[in-house]
Structure formats: structure tokens, C-alpha cells
């Protein structure tokens, strides 16, 4: 699940997804969009939120796990091109484009209908700095000639995490698409402990430089994976940059950086 049980509030009661605005279907199942005020929520046929966008401020990440993934910008060496594997509603793409006017973003989404829904209902921008391809994530990293400073992996369907997120071959192929000084950021959530262990072992093997982990509310674990070596982190400038990024988006990033 993109945001583990994102349809559950801290008190345990289902959140109000709002009015059903759109319901469409492709070969992989239903896609639904709900509206509640300025919020738009994307689901895949159940109550689990795949993406949530505030149309008044689409660059403001709503889910905490996406904010944690954005901290990869602080750990990559001067990123100029990023790859998002798993577009969903495009929340990470929106934030990346808003934060850096020179950053180019490629996004890969397996379902063409998800892209159409994101454009029509979730304010996905059409700009020369964003290139969206409809393809399987593994096929994309196997065939692309581009190299990236930052790869964000968030591959989820209606039933949970895509198996490729814990697949060693897929992760090693992603690693070969990184420039020197780059890193991969992966969102992990699984209800099965064995699946989590396999994913962790695959990441450790694929990225010998080392891993950092950040566990956030909802059961998501964000992995920051380095092909070469862990960076030497000086807390004071790191916190300052996190504060600056958070202020630009209007979200609290400093607590996550700490």
C-alpha cells in the first residue's frame, strides 16, 4: 500500500474520502477518484489511498511517507535529473518540480489509465521538465540510456507492494542507472514479515555502499540506498536545508530530517 492503511486516521476510524468523482476500469481493475474540498484521492478499487493531492497546493505532499522520500534531495549530489517509478497521482512529481526549477523529472507508470486520471483529476502538470512514459518499471530501467541522480521507487497496486521492490535484479538494474553520487529511495510497506525481510536483503545486496532507513507513521519504511558509500552527514547544514525545503512547500520536513 502506498500509504499503509492511509484511509485510517490515528484514532483508528476511516477517514472521509469524500464524493466519488470518477470511476474507470482497465485490465488491472478499477481506478477511483474521490473529492473532499480541495483534496483529491486516488484509489485502486478499495479504501487504500494510492495518492492524495490538494488542488489548491498540489506541490504540498499530504502523506508523511512521500515527505520522507523527498529527503533524498538532501542526500543526492546536486541532482539535475530524477526518475520516479510508480507515478500514481503524481504527488512526488509535483513536489520535485516545484522545489527545483532546473530539475528534470522522468516518471514511469505501468497503467496508461492512471496517467490519464492524474492529468484530468489530480492536476498532473504538462511541462517540458516532466516526461511520463507508460511502461513496466523493470523494462524502463533495462532499456533507458539516461542516468539519474535520484531514483524514487513507489510501486504499489491494489493489493500492496509490487514484487519488484524486493527483487534483487530489479534493484541492481536501478543502481546501474544512477550517476556517481546518486541514490535510490524506496518506499516499503508489507503486511508480511517475510516479504519485508526479503526486500531488505535484496536492497543490502544491490547497494553495497550502504543503506539508511527512516520509519514513519503508518508502517512505511523509507530506504535510502547508496551504490558507492554512505555520505558523511553534518547535521546542522542538513537540518537547515530540510527546513528551507519544507518552508518552500509549506510542509514540515525538519522533524523527518532529525
mmCIF file of N, CA and C in Angstrom, residues 82-144:
data_model
loop_
_atom_site.group_PDB
_atom_site.id
_atom_site.type_symbol
_atom_site.label_atom_id
_atom_site.label_comp_id
_atom_site.label_asym_id
_atom_site.label_seq_id
_atom_site.Cartn_x
_atom_site.Cartn_y
_atom_site.Cartn_z
ATOM 1 N N UNK A 82 15.804 13.315 -12.124
ATOM 2 C CA UNK A 82 15.246 12.315 -11.217
ATOM 3 C C UNK A 82 14.310 11.396 -11.993
ATOM 4 N N UNK A 83 14.206 10.177 -11.498
ATOM 5 C CA UNK A 83 13.291 9.187 -12.067
ATOM 6 C C UNK A 83 12.336 8.734 -10.972
ATOM 7 N N UNK A 84 11.032 8.818 -11.253
ATOM 8 C CA UNK A 84 10.002 8.337 -10.337
ATOM 9 C C UNK A 84 9.391 7.083 -10.947
ATOM 10 N N UNK A 85 9.541 5.956 -10.271
ATOM 11 C CA UNK A 85 8.978 4.692 -10.732
ATOM 12 C C UNK A 85 7.703 4.431 -9.947
ATOM 13 N N UNK A 86 6.573 4.542 -10.629
ATOM 14 C CA UNK A 86 5.273 4.467 -9.986
ATOM 15 C C UNK A 86 4.693 5.855 -9.834
ATOM 16 N N UNK A 87 4.047 6.358 -10.885
ATOM 17 C CA UNK A 87 3.549 7.739 -10.878
ATOM 18 C C UNK A 87 2.394 7.917 -9.912
ATOM 19 N N UNK A 88 1.419 6.987 -9.941
ATOM 20 C CA UNK A 88 0.213 7.185 -9.150
ATOM 21 C C UNK A 88 -0.447 8.496 -9.525
ATOM 22 N N UNK A 89 -0.841 9.268 -8.534
ATOM 23 C CA UNK A 89 -1.451 10.563 -8.798
ATOM 24 C C UNK A 89 -0.464 11.667 -9.075
ATOM 25 N N UNK A 90 0.815 11.398 -8.904
ATOM 26 C CA UNK A 90 1.849 12.368 -9.252
ATOM 27 C C UNK A 90 2.258 13.298 -8.135
ATOM 28 N N UNK A 91 2.009 12.946 -6.879
ATOM 29 C CA UNK A 91 2.328 13.863 -5.782
ATOM 30 C C UNK A 91 3.829 14.123 -5.669
ATOM 31 N N UNK A 92 4.649 13.083 -5.758
ATOM 32 C CA UNK A 92 6.101 13.284 -5.684
ATOM 33 C C UNK A 92 6.600 14.112 -6.860
ATOM 34 N N UNK A 93 6.056 13.871 -8.029
ATOM 35 C CA UNK A 93 6.446 14.639 -9.211
ATOM 36 C C UNK A 93 6.146 16.119 -9.005
ATOM 37 N N UNK A 94 4.961 16.417 -8.477
ATOM 38 C CA UNK A 94 4.577 17.811 -8.231
ATOM 39 C C UNK A 94 5.575 18.502 -7.309
ATOM 40 N N UNK A 95 5.955 17.823 -6.228
ATOM 41 C CA UNK A 95 6.872 18.430 -5.269
ATOM 42 C C UNK A 95 8.256 18.629 -5.875
ATOM 43 N N UNK A 96 8.751 17.637 -6.595
ATOM 44 C CA UNK A 96 10.077 17.750 -7.208
ATOM 45 C C UNK A 96 10.139 18.923 -8.178
ATOM 46 N N UNK A 97 9.127 19.058 -9.013
ATOM 47 C CA UNK A 97 9.117 20.139 -9.992
ATOM 48 C C UNK A 97 9.023 21.507 -9.317
ATOM 49 N N UNK A 98 8.273 21.575 -8.221
ATOM 50 C CA UNK A 98 8.099 22.854 -7.534
ATOM 51 C C UNK A 98 9.361 23.283 -6.793
ATOM 52 N N UNK A 99 10.140 22.336 -6.317
ATOM 53 C CA UNK A 99 11.297 22.662 -5.483
ATOM 54 C C UNK A 99 12.496 23.146 -6.267
ATOM 55 N N UNK A 100 12.668 22.653 -7.468
ATOM 56 C CA UNK A 100 13.894 22.953 -8.209
ATOM 57 C C UNK A 100 13.547 23.283 -9.652
ATOM 58 N N UNK A 101 13.711 24.530 -10.079
ATOM 59 C CA UNK A 101 13.312 24.927 -11.432
ATOM 60 C C UNK A 101 14.178 24.346 -12.540
ATOM 61 N N UNK A 102 15.313 23.751 -12.194
ATOM 62 C CA UNK A 102 16.163 23.159 -13.237
ATOM 63 C C UNK A 102 16.116 21.636 -13.221
ATOM 64 N N UNK A 103 15.448 21.045 -12.243
ATOM 65 C CA UNK A 103 15.389 19.593 -12.145
ATOM 66 C C UNK A 103 14.463 19.025 -13.222
ATOM 67 N N UNK A 104 14.970 18.080 -13.997
ATOM 68 C CA UNK A 104 14.155 17.350 -14.974
ATOM 69 C C UNK A 104 13.691 16.048 -14.336
ATOM 70 N N UNK A 105 12.433 15.686 -14.563
ATOM 71 C CA UNK A 105 11.849 14.511 -13.927
ATOM 72 C C UNK A 105 11.284 13.582 -14.995
ATOM 73 N N UNK A 106 11.690 12.320 -14.933
ATOM 74 C CA UNK A 106 11.063 11.263 -15.713
ATOM 75 C C UNK A 106 10.176 10.460 -14.774
ATOM 76 N N UNK A 107 8.988 10.092 -15.224
ATOM 77 C CA UNK A 107 8.089 9.269 -14.423
ATOM 78 C C UNK A 107 7.641 8.079 -15.253
ATOM 79 N N UNK A 108 7.654 6.919 -14.646
ATOM 80 C CA UNK A 108 7.279 5.680 -15.327
ATOM 81 C C UNK A 108 6.073 5.094 -14.611
ATOM 82 N N UNK A 109 5.008 4.834 -15.364
ATOM 83 C CA UNK A 109 3.775 4.278 -14.817
ATOM 84 C C UNK A 109 3.298 3.147 -15.720
ATOM 85 N N UNK A 110 2.972 2.010 -15.125
ATOM 86 C CA UNK A 110 2.609 0.829 -15.916
ATOM 87 C C UNK A 110 1.218 0.946 -16.533
ATOM 88 N N UNK A 111 0.340 1.749 -15.945
ATOM 89 C CA UNK A 111 -1.050 1.803 -16.393
ATOM 90 C C UNK A 111 -1.329 3.145 -17.066
ATOM 91 N N UNK A 112 -1.631 3.096 -18.361
ATOM 92 C CA UNK A 112 -1.916 4.320 -19.109
ATOM 93 C C UNK A 112 -3.111 5.062 -18.521
ATOM 94 N N UNK A 113 -4.094 4.323 -18.008
ATOM 95 C CA UNK A 113 -5.290 4.960 -17.478
ATOM 96 C C UNK A 113 -4.977 5.741 -16.204
ATOM 97 N N UNK A 114 -4.007 5.297 -15.428
ATOM 98 C CA UNK A 114 -3.601 6.050 -14.233
ATOM 99 C C UNK A 114 -3.049 7.412 -14.647
ATOM 100 N N UNK A 115 -2.254 7.441 -15.714
ATOM 101 C CA UNK A 115 -1.708 8.704 -16.207
ATOM 102 C C UNK A 115 -2.846 9.625 -16.650
ATOM 103 N N UNK A 116 -3.807 9.090 -17.391
ATOM 104 C CA UNK A 116 -4.938 9.894 -17.846
ATOM 105 C C UNK A 116 -5.720 10.474 -16.672
ATOM 106 N N UNK A 117 -5.938 9.660 -15.650
ATOM 107 C CA UNK A 117 -6.682 10.123 -14.473
ATOM 108 C C UNK A 117 -5.895 11.210 -13.734
ATOM 109 N N UNK A 118 -4.595 11.019 -13.618
ATOM 110 C CA UNK A 118 -3.762 12.026 -12.939
ATOM 111 C C UNK A 118 -3.795 13.354 -13.678
ATOM 112 N N UNK A 119 -3.800 13.324 -14.990
ATOM 113 C CA UNK A 119 -3.865 14.556 -15.776
ATOM 114 C C UNK A 119 -5.225 15.231 -15.641
ATOM 115 N N UNK A 120 -6.285 14.436 -15.647
ATOM 116 C CA UNK A 120 -7.632 15.006 -15.664
ATOM 117 C C UNK A 120 -8.109 15.443 -14.283
ATOM 118 N N UNK A 121 -7.740 14.683 -13.252
ATOM 119 C CA UNK A 121 -8.355 14.911 -11.943
ATOM 120 C C UNK A 121 -7.382 15.332 -10.844
ATOM 121 N N UNK A 122 -6.064 15.109 -11.025
ATOM 122 C CA UNK A 122 -5.130 15.348 -9.932
ATOM 123 C C UNK A 122 -4.056 16.371 -10.277
ATOM 124 N N UNK A 123 -4.351 17.216 -11.248
ATOM 125 C CA UNK A 123 -3.522 18.387 -11.561
ATOM 126 C C UNK A 123 -2.095 18.020 -11.969
ATOM 127 N N UNK A 124 -1.882 16.828 -12.538
ATOM 128 C CA UNK A 124 -0.544 16.499 -13.021
ATOM 129 C C UNK A 124 -0.161 17.494 -14.111
ATOM 130 N N UNK A 125 0.955 18.210 -13.943
ATOM 131 C CA UNK A 125 1.287 19.266 -14.905
ATOM 132 C C UNK A 125 1.839 18.705 -16.209
ATOM 133 N N UNK A 126 1.641 19.446 -17.258
ATOM 134 C CA UNK A 126 2.261 19.144 -18.545
ATOM 135 C C UNK A 126 3.318 20.215 -18.807
ATOM 136 N N UNK A 127 4.564 19.822 -18.672
ATOM 137 C CA UNK A 127 5.680 20.738 -18.782
ATOM 138 C C UNK A 127 6.839 20.012 -19.440
ATOM 139 N N UNK A 128 7.712 20.777 -20.086
ATOM 140 C CA UNK A 128 8.855 20.169 -20.754
ATOM 141 C C UNK A 128 9.831 19.551 -19.761
ATOM 142 N N UNK A 129 9.714 19.914 -18.492
ATOM 143 C CA UNK A 129 10.605 19.324 -17.480
ATOM 144 C C UNK A 129 10.119 17.966 -16.982
ATOM 145 N N UNK A 130 8.927 17.555 -17.387
ATOM 146 C CA UNK A 130 8.371 16.269 -16.979
ATOM 147 C C UNK A 130 8.126 15.401 -18.204
ATOM 148 N N UNK A 131 8.698 14.204 -18.176
ATOM 149 C CA UNK A 131 8.476 13.226 -19.247
ATOM 150 C C UNK A 131 7.885 11.971 -18.620
ATOM 151 N N UNK A 132 6.661 11.625 -19.025
ATOM 152 C CA UNK A 132 5.966 10.463 -18.481
ATOM 153 C C UNK A 132 5.951 9.366 -19.534
ATOM 154 N N UNK A 133 6.371 8.183 -19.138
ATOM 155 C CA UNK A 133 6.292 7.045 -20.048
ATOM 156 C C UNK A 133 5.395 5.973 -19.434
ATOM 157 N N UNK A 134 4.639 5.300 -20.278
ATOM 158 C CA UNK A 134 3.801 4.184 -19.848
ATOM 159 C C UNK A 134 4.562 2.910 -20.145
ATOM 160 N N UNK A 135 5.057 2.276 -19.100
ATOM 161 C CA UNK A 135 5.889 1.082 -19.264
ATOM 162 C C UNK A 135 6.046 0.403 -17.920
ATOM 163 N N UNK A 136 6.394 -0.866 -17.975
ATOM 164 C CA UNK A 136 6.778 -1.591 -16.775
ATOM 165 C C UNK A 136 8.081 -1.004 -16.239
ATOM 166 N N UNK A 137 8.178 -0.856 -14.928
ATOM 167 C CA UNK A 137 9.354 -0.213 -14.329
ATOM 168 C C UNK A 137 10.634 -0.968 -14.661
ATOM 169 N N UNK A 138 10.606 -2.289 -14.572
ATOM 170 C CA UNK A 138 11.804 -3.059 -14.891
ATOM 171 C C UNK A 138 12.203 -2.863 -16.338
ATOM 172 N N UNK A 139 11.239 -2.899 -17.254
ATOM 173 C CA UNK A 139 11.551 -2.688 -18.666
ATOM 174 C C UNK A 139 12.173 -1.317 -18.885
ATOM 175 N N UNK A 140 11.697 -0.320 -18.165
ATOM 176 C CA UNK A 140 12.241 1.029 -18.350
ATOM 177 C C UNK A 140 13.699 1.100 -17.925
ATOM 178 N N UNK A 141 14.010 0.591 -16.736
ATOM 179 C CA UNK A 141 15.399 0.708 -16.277
ATOM 180 C C UNK A 141 16.332 -0.215 -17.063
ATOM 181 N N UNK A 142 15.782 -1.257 -17.656
ATOM 182 C CA UNK A 142 16.606 -2.132 -18.504
ATOM 183 C C UNK A 142 16.984 -1.465 -19.817
ATOM 184 N N UNK A 143 16.120 -0.593 -20.321
ATOM 185 C CA UNK A 143 16.304 -0.086 -21.679
ATOM 186 C C UNK A 143 16.708 1.387 -21.761
ATOM 187 N N UNK A 144 16.504 2.164 -20.695
ATOM 188 C CA UNK A 144 16.805 3.585 -20.791
ATOM 189 C C UNK A 144 18.306 3.835 -20.911
#
